[in-house]
Coordinates of C-alpha atoms in Angstrom, one line a residue:
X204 CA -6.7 17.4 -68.0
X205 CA -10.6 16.9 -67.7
X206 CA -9.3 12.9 -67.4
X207 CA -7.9 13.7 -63.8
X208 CA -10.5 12.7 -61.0
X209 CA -12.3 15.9 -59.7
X210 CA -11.6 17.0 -56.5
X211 CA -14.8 18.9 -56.1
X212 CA -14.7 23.0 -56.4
X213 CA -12.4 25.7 -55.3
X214 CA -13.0 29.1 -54.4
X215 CA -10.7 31.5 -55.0
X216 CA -10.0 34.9 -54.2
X217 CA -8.3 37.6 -55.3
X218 CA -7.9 35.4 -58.2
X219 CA -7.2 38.0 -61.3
X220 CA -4.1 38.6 -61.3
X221 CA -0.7 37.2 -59.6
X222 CA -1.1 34.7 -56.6
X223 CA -4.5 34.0 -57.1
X224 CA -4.7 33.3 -60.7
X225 CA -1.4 31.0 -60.2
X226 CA -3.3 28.9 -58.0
X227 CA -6.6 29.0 -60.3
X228 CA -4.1 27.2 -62.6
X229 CA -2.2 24.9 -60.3
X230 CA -5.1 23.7 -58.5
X231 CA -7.3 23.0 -62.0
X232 CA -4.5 21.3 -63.2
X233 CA -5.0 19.0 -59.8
X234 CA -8.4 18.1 -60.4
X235 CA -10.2 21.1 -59.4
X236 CA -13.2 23.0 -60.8
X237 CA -12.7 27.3 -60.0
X238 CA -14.7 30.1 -58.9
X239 CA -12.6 32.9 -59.6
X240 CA -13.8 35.7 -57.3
X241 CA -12.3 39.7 -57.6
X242 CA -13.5 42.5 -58.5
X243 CA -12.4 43.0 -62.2
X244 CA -15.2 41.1 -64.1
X245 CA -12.7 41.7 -67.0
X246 CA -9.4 40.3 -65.6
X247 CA -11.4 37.4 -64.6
X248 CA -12.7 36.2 -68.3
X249 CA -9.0 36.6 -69.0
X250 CA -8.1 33.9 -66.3
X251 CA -10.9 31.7 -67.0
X252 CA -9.7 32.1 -71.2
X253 CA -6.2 30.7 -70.3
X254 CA -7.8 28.1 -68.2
X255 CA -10.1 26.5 -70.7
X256 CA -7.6 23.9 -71.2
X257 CA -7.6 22.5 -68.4
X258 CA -10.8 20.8 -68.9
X259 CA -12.3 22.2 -65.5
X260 CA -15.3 23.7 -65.1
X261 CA -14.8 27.7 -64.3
X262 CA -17.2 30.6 -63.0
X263 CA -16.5 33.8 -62.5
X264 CA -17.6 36.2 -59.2
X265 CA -17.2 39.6 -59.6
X266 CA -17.1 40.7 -56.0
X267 CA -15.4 44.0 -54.4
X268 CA -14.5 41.9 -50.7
X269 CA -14.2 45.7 -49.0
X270 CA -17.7 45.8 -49.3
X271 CA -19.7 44.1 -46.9
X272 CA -22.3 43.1 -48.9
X273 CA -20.1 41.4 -51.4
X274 CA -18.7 39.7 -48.6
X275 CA -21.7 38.2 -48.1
X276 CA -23.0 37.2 -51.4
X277 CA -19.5 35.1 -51.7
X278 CA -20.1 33.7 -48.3
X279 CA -23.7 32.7 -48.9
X280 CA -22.4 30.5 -51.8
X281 CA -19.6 29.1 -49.4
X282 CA -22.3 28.2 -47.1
X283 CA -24.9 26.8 -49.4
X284 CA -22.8 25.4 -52.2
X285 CA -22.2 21.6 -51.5
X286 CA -19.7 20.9 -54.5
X287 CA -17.0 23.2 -52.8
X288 CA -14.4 21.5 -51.2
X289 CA -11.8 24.1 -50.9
X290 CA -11.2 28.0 -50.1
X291 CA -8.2 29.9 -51.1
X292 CA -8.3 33.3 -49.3
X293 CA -6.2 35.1 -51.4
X294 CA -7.4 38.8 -51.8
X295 CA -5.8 41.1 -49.9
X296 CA -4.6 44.9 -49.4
X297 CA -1.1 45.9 -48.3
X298 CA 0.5 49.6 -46.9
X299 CA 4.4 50.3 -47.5
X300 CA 4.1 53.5 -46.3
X301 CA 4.7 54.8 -43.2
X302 CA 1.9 54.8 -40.7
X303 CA 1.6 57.8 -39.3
X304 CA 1.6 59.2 -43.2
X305 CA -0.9 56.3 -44.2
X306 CA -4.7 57.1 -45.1
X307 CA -6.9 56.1 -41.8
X308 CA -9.9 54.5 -45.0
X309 CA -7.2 53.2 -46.6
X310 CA -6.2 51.0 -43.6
X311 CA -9.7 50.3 -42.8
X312 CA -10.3 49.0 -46.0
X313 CA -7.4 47.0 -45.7
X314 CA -8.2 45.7 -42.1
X315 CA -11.9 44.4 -43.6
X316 CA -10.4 42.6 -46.6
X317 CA -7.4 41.3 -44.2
X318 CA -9.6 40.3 -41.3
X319 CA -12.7 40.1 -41.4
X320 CA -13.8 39.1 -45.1
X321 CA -11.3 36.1 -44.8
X322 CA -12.5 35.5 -41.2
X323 CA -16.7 35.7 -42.7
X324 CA -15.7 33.5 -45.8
X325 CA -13.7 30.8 -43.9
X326 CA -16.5 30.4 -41.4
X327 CA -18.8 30.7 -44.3
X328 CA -17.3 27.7 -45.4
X329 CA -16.4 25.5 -42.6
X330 CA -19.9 24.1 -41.9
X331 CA -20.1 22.3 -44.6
X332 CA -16.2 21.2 -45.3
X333 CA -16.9 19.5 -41.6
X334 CA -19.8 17.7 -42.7
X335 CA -18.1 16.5 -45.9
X336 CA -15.2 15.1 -43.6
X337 CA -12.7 16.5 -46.5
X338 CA -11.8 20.2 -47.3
X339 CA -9.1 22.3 -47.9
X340 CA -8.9 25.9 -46.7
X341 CA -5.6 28.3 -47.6
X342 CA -5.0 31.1 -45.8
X343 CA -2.3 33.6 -46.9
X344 CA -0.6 35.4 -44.8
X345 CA 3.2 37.0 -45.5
X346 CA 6.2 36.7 -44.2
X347 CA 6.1 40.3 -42.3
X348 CA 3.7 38.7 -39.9
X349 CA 6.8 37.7 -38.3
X350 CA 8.9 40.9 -39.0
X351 CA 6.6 44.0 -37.9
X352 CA 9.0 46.8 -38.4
X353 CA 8.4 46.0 -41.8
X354 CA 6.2 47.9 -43.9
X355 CA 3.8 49.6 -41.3
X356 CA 2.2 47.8 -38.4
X357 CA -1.3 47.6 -39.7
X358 CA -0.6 45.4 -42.7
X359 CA 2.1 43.3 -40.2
X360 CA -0.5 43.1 -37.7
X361 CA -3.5 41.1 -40.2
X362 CA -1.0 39.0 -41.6
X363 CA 0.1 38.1 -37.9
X364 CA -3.9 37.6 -38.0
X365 CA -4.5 35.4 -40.7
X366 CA -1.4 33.2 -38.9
X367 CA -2.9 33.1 -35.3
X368 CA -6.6 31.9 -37.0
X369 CA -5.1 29.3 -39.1
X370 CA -3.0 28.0 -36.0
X371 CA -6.6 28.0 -34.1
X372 CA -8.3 26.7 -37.0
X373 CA -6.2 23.6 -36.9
X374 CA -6.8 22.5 -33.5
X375 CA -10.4 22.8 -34.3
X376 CA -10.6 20.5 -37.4
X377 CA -7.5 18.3 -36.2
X378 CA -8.8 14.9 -37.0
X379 CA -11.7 16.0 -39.2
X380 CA -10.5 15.4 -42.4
X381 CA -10.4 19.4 -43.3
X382 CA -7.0 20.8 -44.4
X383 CA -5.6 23.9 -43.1
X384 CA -2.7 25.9 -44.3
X385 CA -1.1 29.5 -44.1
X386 CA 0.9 30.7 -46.8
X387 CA 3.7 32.8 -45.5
X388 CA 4.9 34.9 -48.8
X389 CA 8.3 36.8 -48.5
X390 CA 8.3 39.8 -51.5
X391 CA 6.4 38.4 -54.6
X392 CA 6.5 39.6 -58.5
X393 CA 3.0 40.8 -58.1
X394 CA 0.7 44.0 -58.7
X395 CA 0.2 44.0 -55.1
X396 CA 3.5 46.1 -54.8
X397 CA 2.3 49.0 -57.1
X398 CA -1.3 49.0 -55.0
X399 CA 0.7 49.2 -52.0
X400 CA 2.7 52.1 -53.3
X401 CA 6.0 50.4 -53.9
X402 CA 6.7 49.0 -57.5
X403 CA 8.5 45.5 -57.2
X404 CA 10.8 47.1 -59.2
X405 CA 12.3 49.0 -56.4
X406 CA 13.0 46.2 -54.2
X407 CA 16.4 44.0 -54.5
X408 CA 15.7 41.4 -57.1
X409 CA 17.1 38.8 -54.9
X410 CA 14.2 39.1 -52.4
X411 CA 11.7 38.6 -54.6
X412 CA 10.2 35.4 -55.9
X413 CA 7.9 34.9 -58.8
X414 CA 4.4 34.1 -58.3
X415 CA 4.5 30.9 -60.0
X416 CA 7.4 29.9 -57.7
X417 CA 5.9 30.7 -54.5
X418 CA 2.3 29.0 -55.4
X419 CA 4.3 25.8 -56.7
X420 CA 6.4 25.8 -53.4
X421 CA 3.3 26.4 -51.0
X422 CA 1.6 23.3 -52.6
X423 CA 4.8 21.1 -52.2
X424 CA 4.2 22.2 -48.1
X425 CA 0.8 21.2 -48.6
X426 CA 1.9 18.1 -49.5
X427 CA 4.2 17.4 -47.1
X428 CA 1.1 18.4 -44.3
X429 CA 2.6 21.8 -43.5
X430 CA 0.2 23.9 -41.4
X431 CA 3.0 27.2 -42.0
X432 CA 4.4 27.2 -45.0
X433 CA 7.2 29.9 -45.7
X434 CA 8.4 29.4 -49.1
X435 CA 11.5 30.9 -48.8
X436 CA 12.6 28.9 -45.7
X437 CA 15.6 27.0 -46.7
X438 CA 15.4 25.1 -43.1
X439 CA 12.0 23.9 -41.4
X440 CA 14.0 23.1 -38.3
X441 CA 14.0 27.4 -38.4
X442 CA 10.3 27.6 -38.3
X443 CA 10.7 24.7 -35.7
X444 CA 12.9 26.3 -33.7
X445 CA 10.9 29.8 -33.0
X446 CA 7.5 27.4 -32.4
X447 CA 9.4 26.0 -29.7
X448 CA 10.4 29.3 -28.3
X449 CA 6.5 30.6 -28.5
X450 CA 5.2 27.4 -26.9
X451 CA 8.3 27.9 -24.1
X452 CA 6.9 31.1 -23.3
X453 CA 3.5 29.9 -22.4
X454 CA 3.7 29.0 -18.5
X455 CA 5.0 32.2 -18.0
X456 CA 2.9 34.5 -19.6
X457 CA -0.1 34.7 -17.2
X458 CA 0.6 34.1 -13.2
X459 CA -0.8 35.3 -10.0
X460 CA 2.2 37.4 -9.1
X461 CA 4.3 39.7 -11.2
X462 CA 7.5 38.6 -12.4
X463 CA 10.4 39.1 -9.3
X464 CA 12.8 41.0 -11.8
X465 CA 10.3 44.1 -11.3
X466 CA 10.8 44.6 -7.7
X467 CA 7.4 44.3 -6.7
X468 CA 7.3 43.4 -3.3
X469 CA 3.5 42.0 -2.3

């Protein structure tokens, strides 16, 4: 593997266990040296262990991203770190319980790592993947961006976050040579489920997709220049489809007068 042309350095986070770690794998194995970010300094030499064969250089960041000063410390190596050419913001937090029963620090907690520590470290990084004219950043989102009665509105409502700064993101660096993509995960074999409070072993098993699956299917939309990627979208022409209807909606959503089906008379 240490034959294949480097592609500079990835950062990734979250990248322990599950999602994260896949891609640690999948993106050494395409010419990328890591730095594997999370907050178990121990799951982390386990990672980089199994990855010594690809050949790739691999550092580890123990970093809890809740914390605002972690946050930082990884965002001062995006911003000052000129070998890294790509950002996988991975880490995240999830709620399956209902709202009104949730924990209001839980949900903050979640909102920060959701939000704003992936908004802090893709701006971190963007300076620099502009002036390098070639970058890659990965956003992932999840599929109930798109279906908020699922799960509780908090976690729906930064994963429709994560989708509406990647869409923004993209007309920024259009033509720049920097990548964007958000990953739109349906349910994933992952300990994400048991930190949320629902095993995967209590969902159907036909709804849920193994990690290793969903990574290698997010990089064949990278490929194929996706800016959403759903992995479990048998049809583009879908995802197409409700784009179109968004966009439709757009000269109608702001207007000097209200709409005439509310009887307003003015």
């Amino acid at each position: 593997m240490s034959a294949i042309t480097s592609k500079g350095t990835v950062l990734i986070t979250g990248a322990s266990t599950g999602i994260g770690a896949v891609y640690a794998d999948r993106l050494a194995k395409r010419g990328y040296d890591l730095i594997l970010v999370a907050r178990s300094a121990d799951k982390l030499s386990e990672v980089a262990n199994r990855l010594e064969a690809t050949g790739r250089s691999i550092e580890s960041i123990a970093a809890d991203l809740t914390k605002k000063e972690d946050v930082q410390r990884v965002a001062e190596r995006l911003s000052t770190d000129p070998t890294i050419t790509a950002l996988v913001n991975n880490a995240g937090l999830g709620s399956a319980g209902k709202l009104l029963d949730s924990n209001i620090d839980d949900l903050e907690s979640m909102i920060y790592l959701n939000v704003t520590a992936l908004t802090r470290l893709a701006l971190a990084a963007l300076p620099g993947f502009l002036a390098r004219k070639s970058a890659l950043l990965i956003n992932i989102a999840s599929v109930v961006a798109l279906a908020p009665e699922l799960l509780n509105g908090t976690y729906s409502g930064t994963k429709a976050y994560v989708v509406n700064f990647t869409q923004a993101l993209k007309n920024e660096v259009e033509g720049t040579g920097v990548t964007v993509q958000a990953v739109l995960p349906g349910a994933t074999a992952t300990p994400f489920w048991a930190k949320a409070g629902r095993p995967v072993e209590q969902l159907p098993s036909e709804i849920v997709m193994t990690a290793e699956d969903m990574v290698d299917a997010s990089l064949a939309g990278l490929d194929q220049h996706e800016l959403i990627t759903i992995p479990a979208l048998p049809d583009i022409a879908d995802w197409e489809k409700f784009e179109a209807a968004r966009r439709a909606l757009g000269p109608n959503l702001s207007r000097q007068k209200p709409a005439a089906r509310f009887g307003i008379q003015g």
